[in-house]
PDB file of C-alpha atoms in Angstrom:
ATOM      1  CA  MET X  75     -13.012  21.617  -0.103  1.00 48.00           C
ATOM      2  CA  ALA X  76     -10.068  19.221   1.096  1.00 65.00           C
ATOM      3  CA  VAL X  77     -13.301  16.367   1.634  1.00 71.00           C
ATOM      4  CA  LEU X  78     -13.511  13.922  -1.290  1.00 69.00           C
ATOM      5  CA  LYS X  79     -16.365  11.947  -2.603  1.00 66.00           C
ATOM      6  CA  GLN X  80     -15.803   8.954  -4.430  1.00 64.00           C
ATOM      7  CA  ASN X  81     -16.242   9.574  -7.655  1.00 67.00           C
ATOM      8  CA  GLU X  82     -14.816  13.130  -8.200  1.00 68.00           C
ATOM      9  CA  GLU X  83     -11.960  14.311 -10.156  1.00 73.00           C
ATOM     10  CA  PHE X  84      -8.659  15.495  -8.652  1.00 79.00           C
ATOM     11  CA  ASP X  85      -6.025  16.779 -10.104  1.00 87.00           C
ATOM     12  CA  ALA X  86      -3.217  17.469  -7.310  1.00 88.00           C
ATOM     13  CA  ASP X  87      -1.062  18.484 -10.034  1.00 89.00           C
ATOM     14  CA  SER X  88      -2.766  21.509 -11.139  1.00 91.00           C
ATOM     15  CA  ILE X  89      -3.491  23.420  -7.481  1.00 90.00           C
ATOM     16  CA  GLN X  90      -0.627  25.404  -6.838  1.00 90.00           C
ATOM     17  CA  LYS X  91       0.150  25.264  -2.824  1.00 92.00           C
ATOM     18  CA  LYS X  92       3.373  23.974  -1.489  1.00 94.00           C
ATOM     19  CA  VAL X  93       0.901  22.136   0.833  1.00 96.00           C
ATOM     20  CA  ILE X  94      -2.727  19.704  -0.497  1.00 95.00           C
ATOM     21  CA  GLY X  95      -4.782  16.870   1.479  1.00 95.00           C
ATOM     22  CA  ILE X  96      -7.569  15.348   0.711  1.00 94.00           C
ATOM     23  CA  ALA X  97      -9.586  12.889   2.497  1.00 93.00           C
ATOM     24  CA  SER X  98     -12.857  10.946   1.123  1.00 91.00           C
ATOM     25  CA  ASP X  99     -14.669   7.780   2.254  1.00 90.00           C
ATOM     26  CA  MET X 100     -14.482   5.829  -0.549  1.00 87.00           C
ATOM     27  CA  VAL X 101     -15.357   1.712  -1.367  1.00 84.00           C
ATOM     28  CA  MET X 102     -15.138  -0.599  -4.730  1.00 84.00           C
ATOM     29  CA  HIS X 103     -11.833   1.586  -5.836  1.00 87.00           C
ATOM     30  CA  ASP X 104      -9.460   1.644  -8.563  1.00 90.00           C
ATOM     31  CA  SER X 105      -7.440   4.499  -9.404  1.00 91.00           C
ATOM     32  CA  GLY X 106      -6.088   3.104 -12.791  1.00 91.00           C
ATOM     33  CA  PHE X 107      -2.124   3.564 -13.588  1.00 93.00           C
ATOM     34  CA  HIS X 108      -0.899   6.752 -13.008  1.00 94.00           C
ATOM     35  CA  PHE X 109       1.468   9.625 -11.513  1.00 94.00           C
ATOM     36  CA  HIS X 110       2.000  13.180 -10.537  1.00 95.00           C
ATOM     37  CA  THR X 111       4.375  15.269 -12.421  1.00 95.00           C
ATOM     38  CA  THR X 112       5.215  18.345  -9.325  1.00 95.00           C
ATOM     39  CA  LYS X 113       3.691  16.449  -6.430  1.00 96.00           C
ATOM     40  CA  THR X 114       5.197  13.993  -4.088  1.00 96.00           C
ATOM     41  CA  GLN X 115       2.000  11.963  -2.018  1.00 97.00           C
ATOM     42  CA  LEU X 116       2.193  10.339   1.095  1.00 97.00           C
ATOM     43  CA  LEU X 117      -0.698   7.896   1.028  1.00 97.00           C
ATOM     44  CA  TYR X 118      -2.410   6.926   4.366  1.00 96.00           C
ATOM     45  CA  ALA X 119      -5.965   5.014   5.085  1.00 95.00           C
ATOM     46  CA  PRO X 120      -7.213   5.343   9.330  1.00 94.00           C
ATOM     47  CA  SER X 121      -8.729   2.257   8.887  1.00 92.00           C
ATOM     48  CA  GLY X 122      -9.825   0.320   6.193  1.00 92.00           C
ATOM     49  CA  CYS X 123      -6.131  -1.191   4.072  1.00 93.00           C
ATOM     50  CA  MET X 124      -5.469  -0.668   0.468  1.00 93.00           C
ATOM     51  CA  THR X 125      -3.120  -1.819  -2.216  1.00 93.00           C
ATOM     52  CA  VAL X 126      -0.581   0.134  -3.883  1.00 95.00           C
ATOM     53  CA  THR X 127       1.076  -1.058  -7.206  1.00 95.00           C
ATOM     54  CA  THR X 128       3.716   0.528  -8.915  1.00 94.00           C
ATOM     55  CA  SER X 129       5.373  -0.652 -12.032  1.00 90.00           C
ATOM     56  CA  ASP X 130       6.950  -3.380 -10.693  1.00 92.00           C
ATOM     57  CA  MET X 131       6.106  -3.230  -6.754  1.00 94.00           C
ATOM     58  CA  GLN X 132       2.849  -4.904  -5.023  1.00 95.00           C
ATOM     59  CA  PHE X 133       2.240  -2.955  -1.721  1.00 94.00           C
ATOM     60  CA  VAL X 134       0.670  -3.385   1.425  1.00 94.00           C
ATOM     61  CA  LEU X 135      -1.154  -0.165   3.551  1.00 94.00           C
ATOM     62  CA  PRO X 136      -2.804  -1.327   6.969  1.00 93.00           C
ATOM     63  CA  PRO X 137      -3.684   1.648   9.038  1.00 93.00           C
ATOM     64  CA  PHE X 138       0.094   1.914  10.740  1.00 92.00           C
ATOM     65  CA  ARG X 139       1.970   1.426   7.133  1.00 94.00           C
ATOM     66  CA  MET X 140       2.160   4.945   4.480  1.00 96.00           C
ATOM     67  CA  LEU X 141       3.712   5.163   1.702  1.00 97.00           C
ATOM     68  CA  TRP X 142       5.769   8.112   0.519  1.00 97.00           C
ATOM     69  CA  ILE X 143       5.297   8.172  -3.666  1.00 97.00           C
ATOM     70  CA  PRO X 144       8.114  10.669  -5.136  1.00 96.00           C
ATOM     71  CA  ALA X 145       6.722  12.478  -8.017  1.00 95.00           C
ATOM     72  CA  ASN X 146       6.617  11.082 -11.494  1.00 95.00           C
ATOM     73  CA  THR X 147       6.244   7.665  -9.597  1.00 96.00           C
ATOM     74  CA  VAL X 148       3.517   5.551 -11.958  1.00 96.00           C
ATOM     75  CA  HIS X 149       1.306   3.989  -8.850  1.00 96.00           C
ATOM     76  CA  ARG X 150      -2.073   2.128  -8.462  1.00 95.00           C
ATOM     77  CA  VAL X 151      -4.633   2.159  -5.609  1.00 94.00           C
ATOM     78  CA  ASN X 152      -6.988  -0.609  -5.201  1.00 92.00           C
ATOM     79  CA  PHE X 153      -8.787  -0.971  -2.058  1.00 89.00           C
ATOM     80  CA  ARG X 154     -12.233  -3.316  -2.399  1.00 83.00           C
ATOM     81  CA  ASN X 155     -13.972  -2.183   1.039  1.00 85.00           C
ATOM     82  CA  ILE X 156     -14.813   0.661   2.358  1.00 88.00           C
ATOM     83  CA  VAL X 157     -11.496   2.724   3.673  1.00 93.00           C
ATOM     84  CA  ALA X 158     -11.094   6.253   4.728  1.00 94.00           C
ATOM     85  CA  TYR X 159      -8.518   7.162   2.007  1.00 93.00           C
ATOM     86  CA  ARG X 160      -6.245  10.302   3.522  1.00 95.00           C
ATOM     87  CA  SER X 161      -3.671  11.700   1.192  1.00 96.00           C
ATOM     88  CA  VAL X 162      -1.152  14.524   1.284  1.00 97.00           C
ATOM     89  CA  TYR X 163       0.608  16.053  -1.406  1.00 97.00           C
ATOM     90  CA  PHE X 164       3.503  17.981  -1.907  1.00 97.00           C
ATOM     91  CA  ASP X 165       5.245  20.175  -4.271  1.00 95.00           C
ATOM     92  CA  GLU X 166       8.317  18.333  -4.690  1.00 94.00           C
ATOM     93  CA  SER X 167      11.161  21.245  -4.670  1.00 92.00           C
ATOM     94  CA  TYR X 168       9.665  21.693  -0.824  1.00 94.00           C
ATOM     95  CA  SER X 169       8.612  18.444   0.364  1.00 94.00           C
ATOM     96  CA  GLU X 170      12.426  17.133  -1.096  1.00 92.00           C
ATOM     97  CA  LYS X 171      14.203  19.575   1.687  1.00 93.00           C
ATOM     98  CA  TYR X 172      12.513  17.179   3.954  1.00 94.00           C
ATOM     99  CA  MET X 173      13.019  13.761   2.492  1.00 91.00           C
ATOM    100  CA  LYS X 174      15.652  11.665   0.925  1.00 85.00           C
ATOM    101  CA  ALA X 175      14.225  10.362  -2.596  1.00 82.00           C
ATOM    102  CA  GLY X 176      12.358   6.630  -2.979  1.00 90.00           C
ATOM    103  CA  LEU X 177       9.381   5.144  -3.121  1.00 94.00           C
ATOM    104  CA  LYS X 178       9.340   3.433   0.967  1.00 93.00           C
ATOM    105  CA  VAL X 179       6.647   2.366   3.281  1.00 95.00           C
ATOM    106  CA  LEU X 180       6.650   4.017   6.826  1.00 95.00           C
ATOM    107  CA  HIS X 181       5.122   3.429  10.292  1.00 94.00           C
ATOM    108  CA  VAL X 182       2.392   5.636  11.300  1.00 95.00           C
ATOM    109  CA  ASN X 183       2.739   6.694  14.868  1.00 93.00           C
ATOM    110  CA  SER X 184       0.028   7.734  17.238  1.00 93.00           C
ATOM    111  CA  LEU X 185       1.387  12.065  16.512  1.00 96.00           C
ATOM    112  CA  LEU X 186       1.829  11.568  12.819  1.00 96.00           C
ATOM    113  CA  LYS X 187      -1.901   9.917  12.893  1.00 96.00           C
ATOM    114  CA  GLU X 188      -2.606  12.888  14.213  1.00 96.00           C
ATOM    115  CA  ILE X 189      -1.010  15.543  12.435  1.00 97.00           C
ATOM    116  CA  ILE X 190      -1.954  13.687   8.649  1.00 97.00           C
ATOM    117  CA  GLU X 191      -5.841  13.668   9.506  1.00 95.00           C
ATOM    118  CA  ARG X 192      -5.391  17.195  10.825  1.00 96.00           C
ATOM    119  CA  ILE X 193      -3.668  18.158   7.490  1.00 96.00           C
ATOM    120  CA  CYS X 194      -6.165  16.687   4.981  1.00 95.00           C
ATOM    121  CA  PHE X 195      -8.776  18.712   6.041  1.00 93.00           C
ATOM    122  CA  TRP X 196      -7.095  21.982   5.970  1.00 93.00           C
ATOM    123  CA  GLU X 197      -8.208  24.724   3.253  1.00 91.00           C
ATOM    124  CA  TRP X 198      -6.523  25.215   0.075  1.00 90.00           C
ATOM    125  CA  LEU X 199      -4.766  28.319   0.946  1.00 89.00           C
ATOM    126  CA  GLU X 200      -1.603  29.802   2.171  1.00 91.00           C
ATOM    127  CA  LEU X 201      -0.134  28.509   5.212  1.00 93.00           C
ATOM    128  CA  ASP X 202      -0.146  30.437   8.776  1.00 95.00           C
ATOM    129  CA  ASN X 203       1.799  30.321  11.202  1.00 96.00           C
ATOM    130  CA  ASP X 204       0.398  27.384  13.351  1.00 96.00           C
ATOM    131  CA  GLN X 205       0.285  24.931   9.756  1.00 96.00           C
ATOM    132  CA  THR X 206       4.027  25.875   9.153  1.00 96.00           C
ATOM    133  CA  ASN X 207       5.204  25.318  13.115  1.00 97.00           C
ATOM    134  CA  LEU X 208       2.331  21.936  12.801  1.00 97.00           C
ATOM    135  CA  LEU X 209       4.895  20.972   9.855  1.00 97.00           C
ATOM    136  CA  LYS X 210       7.811  21.340  11.517  1.00 97.00           C
ATOM    137  CA  VAL X 211       6.719  18.959  13.564  1.00 97.00           C
ATOM    138  CA  PHE X 212       5.706  16.645  11.103  1.00 98.00           C
ATOM    139  CA  TRP X 213       9.145  16.763   9.358  1.00 97.00           C
ATOM    140  CA  ASP X 214      11.006  15.369  12.378  1.00 96.00           C
ATOM    141  CA  GLU X 215       8.362  12.494  13.319  1.00 96.00           C
ATOM    142  CA  MET X 216       8.692  12.098   9.478  1.00 96.00           C
ATOM    143  CA  SER X 217      12.247  11.610   9.192  1.00 94.00           C
ATOM    144  CA  GLN X 218      12.269   9.511  12.225  1.00 94.00           C
ATOM    145  CA  SER X 219       9.720   6.969  11.202  1.00 95.00           C
ATOM    146  CA  PRO X 220      10.948   3.213  10.302  1.00 93.00           C
ATOM    147  CA  GLU X 221      10.674   1.957   7.215  1.00 92.00           C
ATOM    148  CA  GLU X 222       8.526  -1.070   7.107  1.00 87.00           C
ATOM    149  CA  LYS X 223       9.046  -4.267   4.566  1.00 81.00           C
ATOM    150  CA  LEU X 224       5.934  -4.586   2.995  1.00 79.00           C
ATOM    151  CA  GLU X 225       6.651  -5.025  -0.763  1.00 89.00           C
ATOM    152  CA  LEU X 226       6.229  -7.819  -2.994  1.00 95.00           C
ATOM    153  CA  LYS X 227       8.455  -7.513  -6.595  1.00 94.00           C
ATOM    154  CA  ILE X 228       6.176  -8.623  -9.483  1.00 93.00           C
ATOM    155  CA  PRO X 229       7.369 -10.701 -12.071  1.00 92.00           C
ATOM    156  CA  GLN X 230       7.012  -8.956 -15.612  1.00 91.00           C
ATOM    157  CA  ASP X 231       6.521 -11.856 -17.800  1.00 91.00           C
ATOM    158  CA  LYS X 232       3.687 -11.615 -20.551  1.00 89.00           C
ATOM    159  CA  ARG X 233       2.913 -15.107 -20.191  1.00 88.00           C
ATOM    160  CA  PHE X 234       2.091 -14.021 -16.291  1.00 90.00           C
ATOM    161  CA  LYS X 235      -0.283 -10.792 -17.282  1.00 88.00           C
ATOM    162  CA  LYS X 236      -3.557 -11.686 -16.967  1.00 90.00           C
ATOM    163  CA  LEU X 237      -2.936 -13.835 -14.617  1.00 92.00           C
ATOM    164  CA  SER X 238      -0.756 -10.902 -12.305  1.00 91.00           C
ATOM    165  CA  GLU X 239      -3.816  -8.573 -12.719  1.00 91.00           C
ATOM    166  CA  GLU X 240      -6.031 -11.079 -11.005  1.00 93.00           C
ATOM    167  CA  TRP X 241      -3.978 -11.327  -8.342  1.00 94.00           C
ATOM    168  CA  THR X 242      -3.778  -7.382  -7.622  1.00 91.00           C
ATOM    169  CA  LEU X 243      -7.791  -6.705  -7.981  1.00 90.00           C
ATOM    170  CA  ARG X 244      -7.623  -9.471  -6.087  1.00 91.00           C
ATOM    171  CA  ASP X 245      -9.986 -11.674  -7.797  1.00 91.00           C
ATOM    172  CA  ALA X 246      -8.169 -14.678  -7.018  1.00 94.00           C
ATOM    173  CA  MET X 247      -4.755 -16.585  -5.918  1.00 96.00           C
ATOM    174  CA  PRO X 248      -1.692 -17.184  -7.083  1.00 96.00           C
ATOM    175  CA  PRO X 249      -2.475 -20.998  -7.340  1.00 95.00           C
ATOM    176  CA  MET X 250      -0.202 -24.254  -6.091  1.00 95.00           C
ATOM    177  CA  LEU X 251       2.649 -24.548  -9.705  1.00 95.00           C
ATOM    178  CA  LYS X 252       1.690 -27.376 -11.524  1.00 94.00           C
ATOM    179  CA  ASP X 253      -1.609 -25.664 -10.901  1.00 94.00           C
ATOM    180  CA  LEU X 254      -0.200 -21.797 -12.467  1.00 94.00           C
ATOM    181  CA  ALA X 255       2.010 -24.288 -14.858  1.00 93.00           C
ATOM    182  CA  GLU X 256      -1.846 -25.222 -16.533  1.00 91.00           C
ATOM    183  CA  LYS X 257      -3.094 -22.329 -16.256  1.00 87.00           C
ATOM    184  CA  ALA X 258       0.322 -20.216 -18.352  1.00 87.00           C
ATOM    185  CA  GLY X 259       1.083 -22.658 -20.840  1.00 87.00           C
ATOM    186  CA  ALA X 260       4.681 -23.178 -19.133  1.00 88.00           C
ATOM    187  CA  VAL X 261       6.560 -26.348 -17.185  1.00 93.00           C
ATOM    188  CA  GLU X 262       7.380 -25.510 -13.527  1.00 94.00           C
ATOM    189  CA  LYS X 263      10.842 -25.477 -13.915  1.00 94.00           C
ATOM    190  CA  THR X 264      10.078 -22.361 -16.316  1.00 94.00           C
ATOM    191  CA  ILE X 265       8.087 -20.410 -14.168  1.00 94.00           C
ATOM    192  CA  SER X 266      10.899 -21.519 -11.302  1.00 94.00           C
ATOM    193  CA  ARG X 267      12.961 -19.715 -13.306  1.00 95.00           C
ATOM    194  CA  ILE X 268      11.457 -16.322 -14.147  1.00 94.00           C
ATOM    195  CA  PHE X 269      10.057 -15.726 -10.766  1.00 95.00           C
ATOM    196  CA  LYS X 270      13.911 -16.421  -9.119  1.00 95.00           C
ATOM    197  CA  LYS X 271      15.125 -14.148 -12.068  1.00 95.00           C
ATOM    198  CA  GLU X 272      12.505 -11.442 -11.863  1.00 94.00           C
ATOM    199  CA  THR X 273      11.224 -11.326  -7.921  1.00 95.00           C
ATOM    200  CA  GLY X 274      14.144 -12.950  -5.976  1.00 95.00           C
ATOM    201  CA  LEU X 275      12.527 -15.077  -5.266  1.00 95.00           C
ATOM    202  CA  SER X 276      11.120 -18.918  -5.911  1.00 95.00           C
ATOM    203  CA  TYR X 277       7.349 -18.833  -6.974  1.00 95.00           C
ATOM    204  CA  GLN X 278       6.620 -21.284  -3.762  1.00 95.00           C
ATOM    205  CA  GLU X 279       8.637 -18.093  -2.059  1.00 96.00           C
ATOM    206  CA  TRP X 280       6.458 -15.448  -3.467  1.00 97.00           C
ATOM    207  CA  ARG X 281       2.355 -17.031  -3.412  1.00 96.00           C
ATOM    208  CA  GLN X 282       3.253 -17.392   0.053  1.00 96.00           C
ATOM    209  CA  GLN X 283       4.223 -13.358   0.493  1.00 96.00           C
ATOM    210  CA  TRP X 284       1.169 -12.692  -1.416  1.00 97.00           C
ATOM    211  CA  ARG X 285      -0.958 -14.280   1.250  1.00 97.00           C
ATOM    212  CA  LEU X 286       0.928 -12.691   4.024  1.00 96.00           C
ATOM    213  CA  GLN X 287       0.392  -9.524   2.236  1.00 95.00           C
ATOM    214  CA  ARG X 288      -3.664 -10.600   1.780  1.00 96.00           C
ATOM    215  CA  SER X 289      -3.756 -12.065   5.382  1.00 97.00           C
ATOM    216  CA  ILE X 290      -2.909  -8.606   6.217  1.00 95.00           C
ATOM    217  CA  GLU X 291      -5.518  -7.356   4.375  1.00 94.00           C
ATOM    218  CA  LEU X 292      -8.506  -9.755   5.425  1.00 95.00           C
ATOM    219  CA  LEU X 293      -7.543  -9.018   8.896  1.00 95.00           C
ATOM    220  CA  VAL X 294      -7.546  -5.257   9.215  1.00 93.00           C
ATOM    221  CA  GLU X 295     -11.203  -5.607   6.812  1.00 91.00           C
ATOM    222  CA  GLY X 296     -12.443  -7.847  10.013  1.00 92.00           C
ATOM    223  CA  ASN X 297     -11.627 -11.207   8.979  1.00 95.00           C
ATOM    224  CA  SER X 298     -11.706 -14.060  11.870  1.00 96.00           C
ATOM    225  CA  ILE X 299      -9.337 -16.402  11.478  1.00 96.00           C
ATOM    226  CA  GLY X 300     -11.480 -19.386  10.262  1.00 97.00           C
ATOM    227  CA  GLU X 301     -11.980 -16.660   7.395  1.00 97.00           C
ATOM    228  CA  VAL X 302      -8.737 -15.548   6.793  1.00 97.00           C
ATOM    229  CA  SER X 303      -7.609 -19.474   7.058  1.00 97.00           C
ATOM    230  CA  HIS X 304     -10.317 -20.703   4.501  1.00 97.00           C
ATOM    231  CA  ILE X 305      -9.473 -17.451   1.824  1.00 97.00           C
ATOM    232  CA  LEU X 306      -6.481 -18.166   1.786  1.00 97.00           C
ATOM    233  CA  ASP X 307      -6.704 -22.290   1.663  1.00 96.00           C
ATOM    234  CA  PHE X 308      -5.061 -23.171   4.596  1.00 97.00           C
ATOM    235  CA  SER X 309      -5.473 -26.036   5.676  1.00 96.00           C
ATOM    236  CA  SER X 310      -6.731 -24.576   9.656  1.00 97.00           C
ATOM    237  CA  ASP X 311      -6.366 -22.279  11.860  1.00 97.00           C
ATOM    238  CA  SER X 312      -3.136 -22.985  13.288  1.00 97.00           C
ATOM    239  CA  ALA X 313      -1.251 -23.958  10.348  1.00 97.00           C
ATOM    240  CA  PHE X 314      -2.678 -19.620   8.971  1.00 97.00           C
ATOM    241  CA  ILE X 315      -1.511 -18.989  12.382  1.00 97.00           C
ATOM    242  CA  ASP X 316       1.751 -20.732  12.805  1.00 97.00           C
ATOM    243  CA  PHE X 317       2.440 -19.527   9.412  1.00 97.00           C
ATOM    244  CA  PHE X 318       2.150 -15.975   9.952  1.00 97.00           C
ATOM    245  CA  LYS X 319       3.765 -15.851  12.851  1.00 96.00           C
ATOM    246  CA  LYS X 320       6.843 -17.423  10.999  1.00 95.00           C
ATOM    247  CA  GLN X 321       6.415 -14.207   8.835  1.00 93.00           C
ATOM    248  CA  THR X 322       5.908 -11.640  11.346  1.00 92.00           C
ATOM    249  CA  GLY X 323       6.868 -13.135  14.200  1.00 93.00           C
ATOM    250  CA  SER X 324       3.853 -12.279  15.910  1.00 94.00           C
ATOM    251  CA  THR X 325       0.342 -14.367  15.433  1.00 95.00           C
ATOM    252  CA  PRO X 326      -2.560 -11.719  13.407  1.00 95.00           C
ATOM    253  CA  LEU X 327      -3.872 -11.334  17.420  1.00 92.00           C
ATOM    254  CA  GLN X 328      -0.752  -9.504  18.416  1.00 92.00           C
ATOM    255  CA  TYR X 329       0.208  -8.016  14.686  1.00 90.00           C
ATOM    256  CA  LEU X 330      -3.056  -5.751  15.036  1.00 88.00           C
ATOM    257  CA  MET X 331      -2.770  -5.373  18.772  1.00 84.00           C
ATOM    258  CA  LYS X 332       0.598  -4.451  18.033  1.00 76.00           C
ATOM    259  CA  ASN X 333       0.080  -1.792  15.627  1.00 73.00           C
ATOM    260  CA  GLU X 334      -3.063  -0.209  17.396  1.00 66.00           C
TER     261      GLU X 334
END
């Protein structure tokens, strides 16, 4: 019962259990914006990569990152390739005993990965002693899991609403500033001022962070350095590698290997 089909409907709030795990292998998924009124959600994919958008933030979740989503947080989950989707829902009154409030990206170590996988295939029944004991280990590991910074603040100005949707869905890439000015019908100085005010970054810095998020997605999906470099309009493979190392402290290959 925990394994869902691609388009099967699911409402976590309607299930009166302390812990609910679901698993599904899906492709080309868009959940649309939604929220859970009584459940805190842990979102994770052991393979593939997900993009999660809230009202003003965007997160990328490769297999070594998970997202903790408090109840009543509006969010949307997107992915374009095959993803091993894993989600665990906790009654808010139960989870708040163990986790501080707030949306956060956390590192997934090998033990957490195995525990989450097991929880996602539990039957939706009352917890037995073995499950209760395993959850104690789970919460202990969660409390020690390092928080990661893979978020990107989304501008809210209405002039960028349509473009932001295309960028979120990966139907387009944020263009150079002069090209964006033409698309948005605003002068470059105005765009720069808006992005600095609403995201804390200049447009050029914001675009680079978008490209970093997208490059992680593409690498996790199995694209080569050359393919990623081409897709994201870098002048050469070495230019992309230098950019990635400057942003993360590792080359793309090192980044993937150290997070396996």
